[in-house]
PDB file of C-alpha atoms in Angstrom:
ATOM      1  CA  UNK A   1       0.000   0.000   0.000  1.00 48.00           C
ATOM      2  CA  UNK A   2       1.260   3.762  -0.802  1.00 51.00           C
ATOM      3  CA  UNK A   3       2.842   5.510   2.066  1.00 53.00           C
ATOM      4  CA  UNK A   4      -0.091   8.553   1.276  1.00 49.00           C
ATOM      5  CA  UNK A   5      -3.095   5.860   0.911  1.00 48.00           C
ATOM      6  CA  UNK A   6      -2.192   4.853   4.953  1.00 53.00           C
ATOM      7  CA  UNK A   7      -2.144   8.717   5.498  1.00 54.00           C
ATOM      8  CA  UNK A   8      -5.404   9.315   4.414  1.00 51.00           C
ATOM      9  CA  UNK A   9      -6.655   6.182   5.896  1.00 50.00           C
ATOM     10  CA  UNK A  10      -5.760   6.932   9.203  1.00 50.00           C
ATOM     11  CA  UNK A  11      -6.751  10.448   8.533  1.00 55.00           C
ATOM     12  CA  UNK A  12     -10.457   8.955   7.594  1.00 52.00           C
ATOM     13  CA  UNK A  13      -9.768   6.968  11.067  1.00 48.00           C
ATOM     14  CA  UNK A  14      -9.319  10.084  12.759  1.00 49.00           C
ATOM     15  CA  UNK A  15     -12.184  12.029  11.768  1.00 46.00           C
ATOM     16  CA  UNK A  16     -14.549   9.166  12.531  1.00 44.00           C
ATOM     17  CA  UNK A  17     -12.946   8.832  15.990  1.00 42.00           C
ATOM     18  CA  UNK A  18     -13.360  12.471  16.417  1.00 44.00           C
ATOM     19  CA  UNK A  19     -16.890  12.358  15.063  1.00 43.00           C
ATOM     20  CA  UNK A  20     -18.212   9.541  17.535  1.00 43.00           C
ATOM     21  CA  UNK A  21     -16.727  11.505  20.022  1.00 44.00           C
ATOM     22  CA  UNK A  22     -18.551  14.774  19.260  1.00 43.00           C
ATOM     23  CA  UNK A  23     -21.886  12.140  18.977  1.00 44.00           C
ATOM     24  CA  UNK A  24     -21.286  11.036  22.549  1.00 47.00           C
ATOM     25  CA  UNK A  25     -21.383  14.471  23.855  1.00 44.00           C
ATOM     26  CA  UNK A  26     -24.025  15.509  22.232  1.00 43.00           C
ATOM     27  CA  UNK A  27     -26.454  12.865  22.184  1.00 47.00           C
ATOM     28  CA  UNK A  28     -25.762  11.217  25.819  1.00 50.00           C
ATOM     29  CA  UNK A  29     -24.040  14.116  28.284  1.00 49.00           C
ATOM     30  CA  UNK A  30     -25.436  17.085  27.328  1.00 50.00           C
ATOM     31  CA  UNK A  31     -28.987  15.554  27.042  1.00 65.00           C
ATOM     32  CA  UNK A  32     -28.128  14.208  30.619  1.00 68.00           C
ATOM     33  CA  UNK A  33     -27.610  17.206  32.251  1.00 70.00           C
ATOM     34  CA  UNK A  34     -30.005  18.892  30.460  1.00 74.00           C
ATOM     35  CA  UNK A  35     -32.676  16.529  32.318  1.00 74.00           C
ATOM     36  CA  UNK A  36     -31.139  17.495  35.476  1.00 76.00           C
ATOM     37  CA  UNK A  37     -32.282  21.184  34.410  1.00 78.00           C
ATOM     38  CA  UNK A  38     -35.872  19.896  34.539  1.00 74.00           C
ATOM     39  CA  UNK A  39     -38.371  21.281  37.659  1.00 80.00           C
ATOM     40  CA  UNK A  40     -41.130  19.330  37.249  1.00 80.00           C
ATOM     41  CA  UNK A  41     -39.658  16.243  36.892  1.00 78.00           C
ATOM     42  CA  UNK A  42     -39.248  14.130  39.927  1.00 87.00           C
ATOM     43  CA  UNK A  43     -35.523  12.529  40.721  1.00 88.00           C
ATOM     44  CA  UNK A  44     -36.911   9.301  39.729  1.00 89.00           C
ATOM     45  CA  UNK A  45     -38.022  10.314  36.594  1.00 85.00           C
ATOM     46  CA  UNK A  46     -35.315  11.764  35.615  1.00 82.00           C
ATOM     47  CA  UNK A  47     -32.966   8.950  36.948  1.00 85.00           C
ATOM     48  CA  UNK A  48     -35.156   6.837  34.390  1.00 83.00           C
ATOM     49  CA  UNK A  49     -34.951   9.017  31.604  1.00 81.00           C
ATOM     50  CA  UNK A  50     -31.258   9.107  31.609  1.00 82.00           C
ATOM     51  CA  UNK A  51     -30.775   5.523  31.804  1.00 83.00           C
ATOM     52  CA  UNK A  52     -33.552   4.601  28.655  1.00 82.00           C
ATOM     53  CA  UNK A  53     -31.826   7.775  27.138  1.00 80.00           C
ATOM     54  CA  UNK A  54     -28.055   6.167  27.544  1.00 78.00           C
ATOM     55  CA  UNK A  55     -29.516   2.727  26.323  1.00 80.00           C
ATOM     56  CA  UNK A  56     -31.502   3.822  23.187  1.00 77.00           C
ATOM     57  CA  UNK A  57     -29.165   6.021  21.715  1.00 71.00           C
ATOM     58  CA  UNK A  58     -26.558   3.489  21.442  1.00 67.00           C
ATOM     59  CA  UNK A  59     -28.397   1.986  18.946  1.00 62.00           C
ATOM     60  CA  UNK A  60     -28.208   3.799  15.602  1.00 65.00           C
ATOM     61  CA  UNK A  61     -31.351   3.599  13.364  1.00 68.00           C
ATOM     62  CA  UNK A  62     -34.180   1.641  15.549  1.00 75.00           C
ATOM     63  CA  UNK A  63     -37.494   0.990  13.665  1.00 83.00           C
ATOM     64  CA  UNK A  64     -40.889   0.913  15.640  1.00 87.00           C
ATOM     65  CA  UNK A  65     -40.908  -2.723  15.165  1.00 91.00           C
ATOM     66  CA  UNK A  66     -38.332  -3.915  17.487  1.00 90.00           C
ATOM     67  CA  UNK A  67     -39.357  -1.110  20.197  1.00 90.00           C
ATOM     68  CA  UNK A  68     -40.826  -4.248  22.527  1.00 95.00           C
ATOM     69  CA  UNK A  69     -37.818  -5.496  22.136  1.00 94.00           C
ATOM     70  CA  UNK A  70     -35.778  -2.956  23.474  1.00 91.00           C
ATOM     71  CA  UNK A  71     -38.123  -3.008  26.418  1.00 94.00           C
ATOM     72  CA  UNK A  72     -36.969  -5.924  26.921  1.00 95.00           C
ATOM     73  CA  UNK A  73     -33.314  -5.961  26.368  1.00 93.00           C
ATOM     74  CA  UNK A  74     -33.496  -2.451  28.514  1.00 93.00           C
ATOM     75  CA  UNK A  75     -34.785  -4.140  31.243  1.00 95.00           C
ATOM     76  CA  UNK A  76     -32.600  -7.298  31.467  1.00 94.00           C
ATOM     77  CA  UNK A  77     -29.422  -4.722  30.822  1.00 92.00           C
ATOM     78  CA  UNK A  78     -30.424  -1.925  33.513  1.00 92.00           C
ATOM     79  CA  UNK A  79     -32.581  -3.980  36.207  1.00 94.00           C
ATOM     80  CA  UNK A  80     -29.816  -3.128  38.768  1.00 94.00           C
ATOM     81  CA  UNK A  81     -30.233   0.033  38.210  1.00 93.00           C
ATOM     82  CA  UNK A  82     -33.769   0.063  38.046  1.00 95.00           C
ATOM     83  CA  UNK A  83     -33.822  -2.037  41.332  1.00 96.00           C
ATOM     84  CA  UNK A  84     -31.876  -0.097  43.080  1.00 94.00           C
ATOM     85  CA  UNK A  85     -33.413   3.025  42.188  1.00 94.00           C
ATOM     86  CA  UNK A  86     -37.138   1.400  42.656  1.00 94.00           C
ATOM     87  CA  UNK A  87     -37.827   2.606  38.994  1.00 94.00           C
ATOM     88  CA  UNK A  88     -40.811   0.110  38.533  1.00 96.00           C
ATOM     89  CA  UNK A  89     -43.477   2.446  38.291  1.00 94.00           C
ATOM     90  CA  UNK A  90     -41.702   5.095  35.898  1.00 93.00           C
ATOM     91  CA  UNK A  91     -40.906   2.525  33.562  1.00 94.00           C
ATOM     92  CA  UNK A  92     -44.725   1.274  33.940  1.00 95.00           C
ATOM     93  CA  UNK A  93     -45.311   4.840  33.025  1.00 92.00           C
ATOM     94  CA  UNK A  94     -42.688   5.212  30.054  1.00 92.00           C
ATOM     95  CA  UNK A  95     -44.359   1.649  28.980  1.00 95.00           C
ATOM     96  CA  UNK A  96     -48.168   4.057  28.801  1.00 94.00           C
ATOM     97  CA  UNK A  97     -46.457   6.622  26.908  1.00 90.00           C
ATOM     98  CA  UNK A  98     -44.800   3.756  23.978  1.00 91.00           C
ATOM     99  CA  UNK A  99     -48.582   2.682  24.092  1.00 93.00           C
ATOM    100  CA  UNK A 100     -50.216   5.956  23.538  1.00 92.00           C
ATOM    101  CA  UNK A 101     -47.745   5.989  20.622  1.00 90.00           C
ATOM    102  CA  UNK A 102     -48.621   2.851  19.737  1.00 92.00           C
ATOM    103  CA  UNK A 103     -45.336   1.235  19.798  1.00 91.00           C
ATOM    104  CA  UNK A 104     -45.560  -1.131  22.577  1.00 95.00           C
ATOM    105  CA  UNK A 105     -49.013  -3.588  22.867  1.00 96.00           C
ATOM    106  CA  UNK A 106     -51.216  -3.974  26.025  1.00 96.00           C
ATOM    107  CA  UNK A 107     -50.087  -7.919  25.899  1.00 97.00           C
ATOM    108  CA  UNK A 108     -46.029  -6.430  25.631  1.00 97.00           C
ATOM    109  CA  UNK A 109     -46.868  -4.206  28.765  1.00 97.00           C
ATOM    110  CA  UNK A 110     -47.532  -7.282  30.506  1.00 97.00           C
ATOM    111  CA  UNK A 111     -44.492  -9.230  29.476  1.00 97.00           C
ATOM    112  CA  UNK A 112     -42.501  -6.554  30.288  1.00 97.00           C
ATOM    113  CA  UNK A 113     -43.839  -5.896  33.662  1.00 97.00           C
ATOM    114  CA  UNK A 114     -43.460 -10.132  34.478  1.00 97.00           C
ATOM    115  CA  UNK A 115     -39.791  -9.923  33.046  1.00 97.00           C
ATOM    116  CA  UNK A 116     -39.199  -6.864  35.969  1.00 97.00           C
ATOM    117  CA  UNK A 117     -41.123  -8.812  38.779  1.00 97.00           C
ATOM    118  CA  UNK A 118     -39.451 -11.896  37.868  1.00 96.00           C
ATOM    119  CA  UNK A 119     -35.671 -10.600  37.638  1.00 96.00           C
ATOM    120  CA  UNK A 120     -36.518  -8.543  41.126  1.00 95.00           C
ATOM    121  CA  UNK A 121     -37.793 -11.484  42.511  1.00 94.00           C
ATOM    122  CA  UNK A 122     -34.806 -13.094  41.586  1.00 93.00           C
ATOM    123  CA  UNK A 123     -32.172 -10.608  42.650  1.00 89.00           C
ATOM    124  CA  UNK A 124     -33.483 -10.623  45.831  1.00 86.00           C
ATOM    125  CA  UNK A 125     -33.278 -14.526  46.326  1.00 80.00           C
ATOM    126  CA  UNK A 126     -37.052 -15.060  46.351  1.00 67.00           C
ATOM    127  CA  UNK A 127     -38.367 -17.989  44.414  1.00 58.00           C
TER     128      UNK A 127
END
């Protein structure tokens, strides 16, 4: 390979590093402390919105399809966090708002819901 075809290369390398950078910033701190900003927003809620905010924007393009999914997936990834925080009912509540939208099913609500219960029940050594 030409010495200047590596150069450019590792420029290109560079400026993608650089841009996925910037993207972090942007898209997961600032957003993050921007919520913090928020007065009529309980700690809680804000607590959950910065954890489903941190989880869905790692994801690049996600179509409405495989939003139960993510419910899922967010749930199983985060339940420490939602544990620890006692975050049930504002994800019960972000699970209402997918529905209004129309993204999330009545039937997926209750998945999702057993899935938490279960894993709590779980982490706590109940059986």
């Amino acid at each position: 390979m030409a010495p200047f075809v590596s150069t450019i290369i590792r420029e290109q390398w560079n400026h993608c590093v650089h841009v996925v950078v910037i993207h972090r910033l942007i898209f997961c701190v600032l957003p993050a402390k921007l919520i913090e900003e928020f007065e009529d927003v309980s700690p809680k809620e804000k607590t959950f919105m910065k954890l489903w905010n941190r989880f869905i924007k790692c994801h690049t393009v996600i179509p409405d399809s495989v939003i139960p999914g993510k419910c899922m997936d967010f749930i199983r990834l985060f339940a420490t966090e939602l544990f620890e925080n006692d975050l049930r009912s504002q994800f019960l509540l972000h699970l209402f708002n997918l529905w209004d939208h129309q993204l999330v099913s009545s039937e997926h609500i209750l998945k999702s819901l057993r899935l938490y219960d279960e894993l709590k029940k779980s982490a706590n050594g109940v059986h």
